[in-house]
Amino acid sequence: MTENFGREGDDTSASPRSPGQRLRSLLNGHSVAGQVFVLQLALAVLLVIAAVLALVFQARDATAHEARQLSAVGAETFAHAPGTRAAMRSAHPSTALQPQAEAARKAAGVDYVVVLRPDGMRWTHPDPRLIGKRVTGDDYRPALKGRPYTATFTSTFGPAVTTTVPVLEPDGSLLGLVAVGIRVQRADAEVGQQLPLLLGSAAGALLLVAGGAALVSRRLRRQTRGLHPAEVRRMYDHHDAVLHAVREGVLIISSDGRLLLANDEARRLLELPADAERRPVADLGLEPQLSALLTSGRTATDEVLLAGDRLLAVNVRPTAPHGGPAGSAVTLRDTTELRALAGRAGVAQERLKLIYDAGLRIGTTLDVERTAEELAAVAVPRFADVVTVELLEPVLRGDEPTAGAGAELRRMAVRGVPEDAALHRVGEVLRHGPGTPMATGLTSGRPVLVGDLRDADAWQEQDREGTRQMLDAGLRSLAAVPLQARGVVLGLVNYWRSAASDAFGEEDLAFAEELTARAAVAVDNARRYTREHTTAVTLQRSLLPQTLPEQSALEVAHRYLPAHAGVGGDWFDVIPLPGARVALVVGDVVGHGLHAAATMGRLRTAVHNFSALDLPPDELLNHLDELVTHIDTDEARAAGPGTGDEDGRDIAGAWPGGTDGDSDGAPAHPGRTGITGATCLYAIYDPVTGRVTLATAGHPGPAVIRPAGGVTFPEVPVSPPLGLGGSVPVETTELTLSEGSRLVLYTDGLVENRDRDIATGLELLRTALASGAEHTPEETCTAVLNAMLPAHPSDDIALLVARTRLLEPTRVAEWEVSSDPAAVAPVRAACLRMLESWGLAAIDFTTELILSELITNAIRYGAQPIRVRLLYDRALICEVSDGTSASPHLRRAATTDEGGRGLFLVAQFAQRWGTRYTPDGKVIWTEQSLDGGRPEPGPDSADDVLDQWDDVPAL
């Protein structure tokens, strides 16, 4: 059935018509457009008439108000003008006031200015004939009360707006009145002048409204096609029936995102509320992607989107090109049959995103336990409901693991259930029995899938009670995937799903294998790092002092803390020296890891070797500098140009003048490609004098705590770090410390880090040291670290605190010896008496023999001054010094030789002996055990030598 809705006024079906025809069509009261046009025109005429009347009345009011203001201002101005009062008091007021009043009237543009006496007699008037005559009426009398009065009344000029202002004497008495007026006829004339403009504007507005109504009506006529209202209704009903009868959802959405129309099918598909129309689409509770498409305004063709549990094919087309208003027409088709395909695509997309997130979140640290926790956190709940991660025991130690039947695993992570509710908690060691999915995965290196755990008999047999608890908790499916990297199995990851989730399938197993492989690489990296870290720690601890040597000069406490990132190259040492002296050493090798630890061990060994030569601090550091230079040269040749220290730092930049100022931080010395980077502070303490001699090579100076509690940082000459030899000479500093003073040596990691400069660190150190004047060295170390240690040290810290002791003067004896051989006997006798007073008679014979040989050699081969000194400490120390630097050498004497046996006897009877050089000569020293012990006799022992030495004359 069809209907013909075409009318005569339909522009789309009728032939072109003349303007008159179109106007008659608009005025046709039978059409919707004609009715609307007539109604709009009538309303416009009424509105224009009302507006014109309102404007006329408003203009009259405005003109009258302006006249009142102008008269009031004129009267006030003239009444208070200079000379007005004087003129009123003069003998002839009219003569003085009349010219002023006329001038003011013309200047102000008013009709009259009249000055009156209090009794109403005129002094001035525009008409001179009225001057001197009294005003009739009572219109001016309200002003006699002393306040201005404005009113409209009839004057000699006709009706006028007049303001009367009193002129008062200083004492308040009335002197006269000033009246200024404007004729009402004049104000009406101004309104009359504006009336043509108002009428013209009203006519223009009426024409404009009429034109607008005509345009609107024409637009409406085109849209309604000139139909009668009944025909429009019938057509709407027909279209509405068609719209709701189709089995495809139809939506009309406005340009601002509001739903204008929705048919029954669209309401069913989208589950729209009853009041959905005219509401914003964003407020209808649709899926975000669908809502965004509907309000975007873009064209779409068969885009498949999710709407609740349906998949809809959505088509969007703009309505404006087809004559409609700006917006969109949307059609929806239910494509539920595509759900399976879309589901698989969504799962694949989610898996890709999970793999991407795993690459970002797994392996953020080189910590095995943390990596296992990150894997479990990524997989739950996006892939599995519960995840457990177990690693073979050797992996935790950094060793190469071997997976096999009965291998021990340690649980490292549990995710998805509370840890205390898990069958095995984190940290527990477990073994998987033969035939279980876990054991099969470990031995084969392949993932194992269990679709239903209720059928896994071998797994249940392993622990009936525990597996029953897991089944009761709802766990149903398992994917056991071995953690393996580079062909080595490191552990096992178990992915569990509950009955509320889908059981694992083959696709899930492949994805689990890929996810686990990514984590396995991170675990293996952490394992290898653990191995290297353990090796470095073992090496470093073997190179650092295990115990401090026994000595009496200092009470020493120490601390060493490695950096948070790993071991480094800081070291310390306490080295006993001849003469009861002690050497304190603190050093720092830049970098971390095996290279820094190995370099530290080489330098510490070198310091021990140089200390055995009993060198002064400056000479020792010079020798150490040469050693580091050789190390640098060898490493540069082996590694090639452009190499530097491990962590990229160049210690040459740590002291002024260390680099040439280039942006690349190249060393200032041509030809040197790298600097090992080491600093060292070497100090020697003498308990006899209380003197400390120290030197530093690029290292921070010490702190000194006086017995009274004051803290000082002695000035130490600046020297370059080790490896820059020859650029600046090393200088020594001497300090004299009273007994009980504390000498504090440290590395720069204590006072300087990324968040604290060295000046701030030194002030913090001063405060920490000053807070405990009575602390022992151990307590001082603890207090300093508690006050200054950062949460995560970025550099190693070595701290050495030594409290000084002095050797009692009664335990030191010294004699001057002349160059006469006869002087040997008296000195020897004095030494024996001193030994007797010390209670050391048990070693008097060996001491006498040693002293005789050393003093005789000094007289025979040395030069003045010759001195003998005995020190009674943990051992008996004999020292013979002379003024030459020639050192005796131990040699084997033949049977027929008369000499050459003296030093051999000294070496046999003394525990230790040696030579040290001084600025004035040398010192030959020996140490003897206080209990009279001596080395075990051997071939060519001292007894044999004495038997051969019968012909030696007594001295």
mmCIF file with all atom_site columns, N, CA, C and O in Angstrom, residues 37-52 55 197-215:
data_model
loop_
_atom_site.group_PDB
_atom_site.id
_atom_site.type_symbol
_atom_site.label_atom_id
_atom_site.label_alt_id
_atom_site.label_comp_id
_atom_site.label_asym_id
_atom_site.label_entity_id
_atom_site.label_seq_id
_atom_site.pdbx_PDB_ins_code
_atom_site.Cartn_x
_atom_site.Cartn_y
_atom_site.Cartn_z
_atom_site.occupancy
_atom_site.B_iso_or_equiv
_atom_site.pdbx_formal_charge
_atom_site.auth_seq_id
_atom_site.auth_comp_id
_atom_site.auth_asym_id
_atom_site.auth_atom_id
_atom_site.pdbx_PDB_model_num
ATOM 1   N N  . PHE A 1 37  ? 3.327  30.973 10.169 1.00 0.00 ? 37  PHE A N  1
ATOM 2   C CA . PHE A 1 37  ? 3.701  32.318 9.730  1.00 0.00 ? 37  PHE A CA 1
ATOM 3   C C  . PHE A 1 37  ? 2.734  33.371 10.251 1.00 0.00 ? 37  PHE A C  1
ATOM 4   O O  . PHE A 1 37  ? 3.146  34.423 10.760 1.00 0.00 ? 37  PHE A O  1
ATOM 5   N N  . VAL A 1 38  ? 1.439  33.113 10.132 1.00 0.00 ? 38  VAL A N  1
ATOM 6   C CA . VAL A 1 38  ? 0.442  34.083 10.620 1.00 0.00 ? 38  VAL A CA 1
ATOM 7   C C  . VAL A 1 38  ? 0.603  34.303 12.119 1.00 0.00 ? 38  VAL A C  1
ATOM 8   O O  . VAL A 1 38  ? 0.555  35.444 12.617 1.00 0.00 ? 38  VAL A O  1
ATOM 9   N N  . LEU A 1 39  ? 0.793  33.236 12.845 1.00 0.00 ? 39  LEU A N  1
ATOM 10  C CA . LEU A 1 39  ? 0.950  33.377 14.297 1.00 0.00 ? 39  LEU A CA 1
ATOM 11  C C  . LEU A 1 39  ? 2.197  34.184 14.638 1.00 0.00 ? 39  LEU A C  1
ATOM 12  O O  . LEU A 1 39  ? 2.172  35.074 15.504 1.00 0.00 ? 39  LEU A O  1
ATOM 13  N N  . GLN A 1 40  ? 3.298  33.927 13.954 1.00 0.00 ? 40  GLN A N  1
ATOM 14  C CA . GLN A 1 40  ? 4.531  34.668 14.228 1.00 0.00 ? 40  GLN A CA 1
ATOM 15  C C  . GLN A 1 40  ? 4.364  36.152 13.885 1.00 0.00 ? 40  GLN A C  1
ATOM 16  O O  . GLN A 1 40  ? 4.836  37.020 14.617 1.00 0.00 ? 40  GLN A O  1
ATOM 17  N N  . LEU A 1 41  ? 3.682  36.455 12.750 1.00 0.00 ? 41  LEU A N  1
ATOM 18  C CA . LEU A 1 41  ? 3.504  37.851 12.341 1.00 0.00 ? 41  LEU A CA 1
ATOM 19  C C  . LEU A 1 41  ? 2.644  38.606 13.332 1.00 0.00 ? 41  LEU A C  1
ATOM 20  O O  . LEU A 1 41  ? 2.931  39.758 13.692 1.00 0.00 ? 41  LEU A O  1
ATOM 21  N N  . ALA A 1 42  ? 1.561  37.995 13.815 1.00 0.00 ? 42  ALA A N  1
ATOM 22  C CA . ALA A 1 42  ? 0.687  38.668 14.793 1.00 0.00 ? 42  ALA A CA 1
ATOM 23  C C  . ALA A 1 42  ? 1.454  38.954 16.086 1.00 0.00 ? 42  ALA A C  1
ATOM 24  O O  . ALA A 1 42  ? 1.351  40.046 16.660 1.00 0.00 ? 42  ALA A O  1
ATOM 25  N N  . LEU A 1 43  ? 2.199  37.983 16.540 1.00 0.00 ? 43  LEU A N  1
ATOM 26  C CA . LEU A 1 43  ? 2.976  38.203 17.757 1.00 0.00 ? 43  LEU A CA 1
ATOM 27  C C  . LEU A 1 43  ? 4.014  39.306 17.565 1.00 0.00 ? 43  LEU A C  1
ATOM 28  O O  . LEU A 1 43  ? 4.240  40.125 18.462 1.00 0.00 ? 43  LEU A O  1
ATOM 29  N N  . ALA A 1 44  ? 4.605  39.389 16.383 1.00 0.00 ? 44  ALA A N  1
ATOM 30  C CA . ALA A 1 44  ? 5.604  40.423 16.133 1.00 0.00 ? 44  ALA A CA 1
ATOM 31  C C  . ALA A 1 44  ? 4.985  41.804 16.159 1.00 0.00 ? 44  ALA A C  1
ATOM 32  O O  . ALA A 1 44  ? 5.561  42.755 16.693 1.00 0.00 ? 44  ALA A O  1
ATOM 33  N N  . VAL A 1 45  ? 3.782  41.968 15.548 1.00 0.00 ? 45  VAL A N  1
ATOM 34  C CA . VAL A 1 45  ? 3.124  43.294 15.534 1.00 0.00 ? 45  VAL A CA 1
ATOM 35  C C  . VAL A 1 45  ? 2.816  43.740 16.954 1.00 0.00 ? 45  VAL A C  1
ATOM 36  O O  . VAL A 1 45  ? 3.056  44.894 17.344 1.00 0.00 ? 45  VAL A O  1
ATOM 37  N N  . LEU A 1 46  ? 2.260  42.845 17.767 1.00 0.00 ? 46  LEU A N  1
ATOM 38  C CA . LEU A 1 46  ? 1.947  43.207 19.146 1.00 0.00 ? 46  LEU A CA 1
ATOM 39  C C  . LEU A 1 46  ? 3.200  43.592 19.924 1.00 0.00 ? 46  LEU A C  1
ATOM 40  O O  . LEU A 1 46  ? 3.210  44.573 20.694 1.00 0.00 ? 46  LEU A O  1
ATOM 41  N N  . LEU A 1 47  ? 4.260  42.871 19.731 1.00 0.00 ? 47  LEU A N  1
ATOM 42  C CA . LEU A 1 47  ? 5.497  43.171 20.446 1.00 0.00 ? 47  LEU A CA 1
ATOM 43  C C  . LEU A 1 47  ? 6.077  44.507 20.010 1.00 0.00 ? 47  LEU A C  1
ATOM 44  O O  . LEU A 1 47  ? 6.587  45.284 20.831 1.00 0.00 ? 47  LEU A O  1
ATOM 45  N N  . VAL A 1 48  ? 5.986  44.855 18.717 1.00 0.00 ? 48  VAL A N  1
ATOM 46  C CA . VAL A 1 48  ? 6.525  46.134 18.234 1.00 0.00 ? 48  VAL A CA 1
ATOM 47  C C  . VAL A 1 48  ? 5.727  47.298 18.791 1.00 0.00 ? 48  VAL A C  1
ATOM 48  O O  . VAL A 1 48  ? 6.276  48.318 19.222 1.00 0.00 ? 48  VAL A O  1
ATOM 49  N N  . ILE A 1 49  ? 4.369  47.173 18.795 1.00 0.00 ? 49  ILE A N  1
ATOM 50  C CA . ILE A 1 49  ? 3.543  48.264 19.352 1.00 0.00 ? 49  ILE A CA 1
ATOM 51  C C  . ILE A 1 49  ? 3.865  48.487 20.820 1.00 0.00 ? 49  ILE A C  1
ATOM 52  O O  . ILE A 1 49  ? 4.022  49.623 21.289 1.00 0.00 ? 49  ILE A O  1
ATOM 53  N N  . ALA A 1 50  ? 3.949  47.401 21.566 1.00 0.00 ? 50  ALA A N  1
ATOM 54  C CA . ALA A 1 50  ? 4.258  47.543 22.996 1.00 0.00 ? 50  ALA A CA 1
ATOM 55  C C  . ALA A 1 50  ? 5.636  48.163 23.196 1.00 0.00 ? 50  ALA A C  1
ATOM 56  O O  . ALA A 1 50  ? 5.848  48.992 24.090 1.00 0.00 ? 50  ALA A O  1
ATOM 57  N N  . ALA A 1 51  ? 6.603  47.812 22.351 1.00 0.00 ? 51  ALA A N  1
ATOM 58  C CA . ALA A 1 51  ? 7.948  48.368 22.495 1.00 0.00 ? 51  ALA A CA 1
ATOM 59  C C  . ALA A 1 51  ? 7.960  49.858 22.190 1.00 0.00 ? 51  ALA A C  1
ATOM 60  O O  . ALA A 1 51  ? 8.628  50.640 22.874 1.00 0.00 ? 51  ALA A O  1
ATOM 61  N N  . VAL A 1 52  ? 7.207  50.295 21.156 1.00 0.00 ? 52  VAL A N  1
ATOM 62  C CA . VAL A 1 52  ? 7.186  51.730 20.819 1.00 0.00 ? 52  VAL A CA 1
ATOM 63  C C  . VAL A 1 52  ? 6.581  52.534 21.951 1.00 0.00 ? 52  VAL A C  1
ATOM 64  O O  . VAL A 1 52  ? 7.100  53.583 22.347 1.00 0.00 ? 52  VAL A O  1
ATOM 65  N N  . LEU A 1 55  ? 8.978  52.827 24.801 1.00 0.00 ? 55  LEU A N  1
ATOM 66  C CA . LEU A 1 55  ? 10.095 53.731 24.526 1.00 0.00 ? 55  LEU A CA 1
ATOM 67  C C  . LEU A 1 55  ? 9.652  55.182 24.631 1.00 0.00 ? 55  LEU A C  1
ATOM 68  O O  . LEU A 1 55  ? 10.417 56.031 25.101 1.00 0.00 ? 55  LEU A O  1
ATOM 69  N N  . LEU A 1 197 ? 12.391 58.711 15.089 1.00 0.00 ? 197 LEU A N  1
ATOM 70  C CA . LEU A 1 197 ? 13.423 57.674 15.152 1.00 0.00 ? 197 LEU A CA 1
ATOM 71  C C  . LEU A 1 197 ? 12.879 56.396 15.775 1.00 0.00 ? 197 LEU A C  1
ATOM 72  O O  . LEU A 1 197 ? 13.147 55.284 15.299 1.00 0.00 ? 197 LEU A O  1
ATOM 73  N N  . LEU A 1 198 ? 12.042 56.564 16.835 1.00 0.00 ? 198 LEU A N  1
ATOM 74  C CA . LEU A 1 198 ? 11.470 55.386 17.478 1.00 0.00 ? 198 LEU A CA 1
ATOM 75  C C  . LEU A 1 198 ? 10.525 54.650 16.547 1.00 0.00 ? 198 LEU A C  1
ATOM 76  O O  . LEU A 1 198 ? 10.557 53.416 16.440 1.00 0.00 ? 198 LEU A O  1
ATOM 77  N N  . LEU A 1 199 ? 9.701  55.421 15.839 1.00 0.00 ? 199 LEU A N  1
ATOM 78  C CA . LEU A 1 199 ? 8.743  54.778 14.930 1.00 0.00 ? 199 LEU A CA 1
ATOM 79  C C  . LEU A 1 199 ? 9.476  54.085 13.783 1.00 0.00 ? 199 LEU A C  1
ATOM 80  O O  . LEU A 1 199 ? 9.097  52.986 13.350 1.00 0.00 ? 199 LEU A O  1
ATOM 81  N N  . GLY A 1 200 ? 10.538 54.743 13.297 1.00 0.00 ? 200 GLY A N  1
ATOM 82  C CA . GLY A 1 200 ? 11.301 54.119 12.207 1.00 0.00 ? 200 GLY A CA 1
ATOM 83  C C  . GLY A 1 200 ? 11.967 52.822 12.657 1.00 0.00 ? 200 GLY A C  1
ATOM 84  O O  . GLY A 1 200 ? 11.985 51.822 11.922 1.00 0.00 ? 200 GLY A O  1
ATOM 85  N N  . SER A 1 201 ? 12.510 52.853 13.867 1.00 0.00 ? 201 SER A N  1
ATOM 86  C CA . SER A 1 201 ? 13.149 51.642 14.388 1.00 0.00 ? 201 SER A CA 1
ATOM 87  C C  . SER A 1 201 ? 12.132 50.527 14.578 1.00 0.00 ? 201 SER A C  1
ATOM 88  O O  . SER A 1 201 ? 12.396 49.356 14.287 1.00 0.00 ? 201 SER A O  1
ATOM 89  N N  . ALA A 1 202 ? 10.929 50.918 15.061 1.00 0.00 ? 202 ALA A N  1
ATOM 90  C CA . ALA A 1 202 ? 9.893  49.908 15.259 1.00 0.00 ? 202 ALA A CA 1
ATOM 91  C C  . ALA A 1 202 ? 9.468  49.298 13.935 1.00 0.00 ? 202 ALA A C  1
ATOM 92  O O  . ALA A 1 202 ? 9.272  48.080 13.814 1.00 0.00 ? 202 ALA A O  1
ATOM 93  N N  . ALA A 1 203 ? 9.348  50.169 12.918 1.00 0.00 ? 203 ALA A N  1
ATOM 94  C CA . ALA A 1 203 ? 8.962  49.639 11.602 1.00 0.00 ? 203 ALA A CA 1
ATOM 95  C C  . ALA A 1 203 ? 10.032 48.704 11.056 1.00 0.00 ? 203 ALA A C  1
ATOM 96  O O  . ALA A 1 203 ? 9.738  47.644 10.491 1.00 0.00 ? 203 ALA A O  1
ATOM 97  N N  . GLY A 1 204 ? 11.314 49.089 11.232 1.00 0.00 ? 204 GLY A N  1
ATOM 98  C CA . GLY A 1 204 ? 12.394 48.223 10.759 1.00 0.00 ? 204 GLY A CA 1
ATOM 99  C C  . GLY A 1 204 ? 12.406 46.891 11.483 1.00 0.00 ? 204 GLY A C  1
ATOM 100 O O  . GLY A 1 204 ? 12.625 45.831 10.871 1.00 0.00 ? 204 GLY A O  1
ATOM 101 N N  . ALA A 1 205 ? 12.170 46.958 12.808 1.00 0.00 ? 205 ALA A N  1
ATOM 102 C CA . ALA A 1 205 ? 12.143 45.718 13.568 1.00 0.00 ? 205 ALA A CA 1
ATOM 103 C C  . ALA A 1 205 ? 11.000 44.823 13.122 1.00 0.00 ? 205 ALA A C  1
ATOM 104 O O  . ALA A 1 205 ? 11.140 43.601 13.024 1.00 0.00 ? 205 ALA A O  1
ATOM 105 N N  . LEU A 1 206 ? 9.838  45.472 12.835 1.00 0.00 ? 206 LEU A N  1
ATOM 106 C CA . LEU A 1 206 ? 8.690  44.678 12.383 1.00 0.00 ? 206 LEU A CA 1
ATOM 107 C C  . LEU A 1 206 ? 8.977  43.994 11.052 1.00 0.00 ? 206 LEU A C  1
ATOM 108 O O  . LEU A 1 206 ? 8.655  42.818 10.855 1.00 0.00 ? 206 LEU A O  1
ATOM 109 N N  . LEU A 1 207 ? 9.616  44.763 10.150 1.00 0.00 ? 207 LEU A N  1
ATOM 110 C CA . LEU A 1 207 ? 9.963  44.164 8.865  1.00 0.00 ? 207 LEU A CA 1
ATOM 111 C C  . LEU A 1 207 ? 10.966 43.020 9.038  1.00 0.00 ? 207 LEU A C  1
ATOM 112 O O  . LEU A 1 207 ? 10.879 41.991 8.365  1.00 0.00 ? 207 LEU A O  1
ATOM 113 N N  . LEU A 1 208 ? 11.956 43.245 9.923  1.00 0.00 ? 208 LEU A N  1
ATOM 114 C CA . LEU A 1 208 ? 12.948 42.202 10.153 1.00 0.00 ? 208 LEU A CA 1
ATOM 115 C C  . LEU A 1 208 ? 12.320 40.938 10.739 1.00 0.00 ? 208 LEU A C  1
ATOM 116 O O  . LEU A 1 208 ? 12.617 39.817 10.301 1.00 0.00 ? 208 LEU A O  1
ATOM 117 N N  . VAL A 1 209 ? 11.406 41.125 11.710 1.00 0.00 ? 209 VAL A N  1
ATOM 118 C CA . VAL A 1 209 ? 10.741 39.962 12.300 1.00 0.00 ? 209 VAL A CA 1
ATOM 119 C C  . VAL A 1 209 ? 9.864  39.260 11.273 1.00 0.00 ? 209 VAL A C  1
ATOM 120 O O  . VAL A 1 209 ? 9.808  38.024 11.194 1.00 0.00 ? 209 VAL A O  1
ATOM 121 N N  . ALA A 1 210 ? 9.190  40.098 10.477 1.00 0.00 ? 210 ALA A N  1
ATOM 122 C CA . ALA A 1 210 ? 8.340  39.487 9.448  1.00 0.00 ? 210 ALA A CA 1
ATOM 123 C C  . ALA A 1 210 ? 9.183  38.691 8.464  1.00 0.00 ? 210 ALA A C  1
ATOM 124 O O  . ALA A 1 210 ? 8.806  37.586 8.036  1.00 0.00 ? 210 ALA A O  1
ATOM 125 N N  . GLY A 1 211 ? 10.331 39.258 8.083  1.00 0.00 ? 211 GLY A N  1
ATOM 126 C CA . GLY A 1 211 ? 11.207 38.523 7.169  1.00 0.00 ? 211 GLY A CA 1
ATOM 127 C C  . GLY A 1 211 ? 11.719 37.236 7.797  1.00 0.00 ? 211 GLY A C  1
ATOM 128 O O  . GLY A 1 211 ? 11.783 36.191 7.135  1.00 0.00 ? 211 GLY A O  1
ATOM 129 N N  . GLY A 1 212 ? 12.107 37.316 9.067  1.00 0.00 ? 212 GLY A N  1
ATOM 130 C CA . GLY A 1 212 ? 12.558 36.112 9.735  1.00 0.00 ? 212 GLY A CA 1
ATOM 131 C C  . GLY A 1 212 ? 11.466 35.071 9.836  1.00 0.00 ? 212 GLY A C  1
ATOM 132 O O  . GLY A 1 212 ? 11.711 33.874 9.646  1.00 0.00 ? 212 GLY A O  1
ATOM 133 N N  . ALA A 1 213 ? 10.244 35.514 10.154 1.00 0.00 ? 213 ALA A N  1
ATOM 134 C CA . ALA A 1 213 ? 9.127  34.573 10.221 1.00 0.00 ? 213 ALA A CA 1
ATOM 135 C C  . ALA A 1 213 ? 8.877  33.931 8.869  1.00 0.00 ? 213 ALA A C  1
ATOM 136 O O  . ALA A 1 213 ? 8.556  32.741 8.776  1.00 0.00 ? 213 ALA A O  1
ATOM 137 N N  . ALA A 1 214 ? 9.021  34.753 7.809  1.00 0.00 ? 214 ALA A N  1
ATOM 138 C CA . ALA A 1 214 ? 8.828  34.194 6.467  1.00 0.00 ? 214 ALA A CA 1
ATOM 139 C C  . ALA A 1 214 ? 9.878  33.134 6.163  1.00 0.00 ? 214 ALA A C  1
ATOM 140 O O  . ALA A 1 214 ? 9.577  32.083 5.593  1.00 0.00 ? 214 ALA A O  1
ATOM 141 N N  . LEU A 1 215 ? 11.144 33.424 6.531  1.00 0.00 ? 215 LEU A N  1
ATOM 142 C CA . LEU A 1 215 ? 12.193 32.426 6.303  1.00 0.00 ? 215 LEU A CA 1
ATOM 143 C C  . LEU A 1 215 ? 11.935 31.157 7.109  1.00 0.00 ? 215 LEU A C  1
ATOM 144 O O  . LEU A 1 215 ? 12.104 30.048 6.594  1.00 0.00 ? 215 LEU A O  1
#
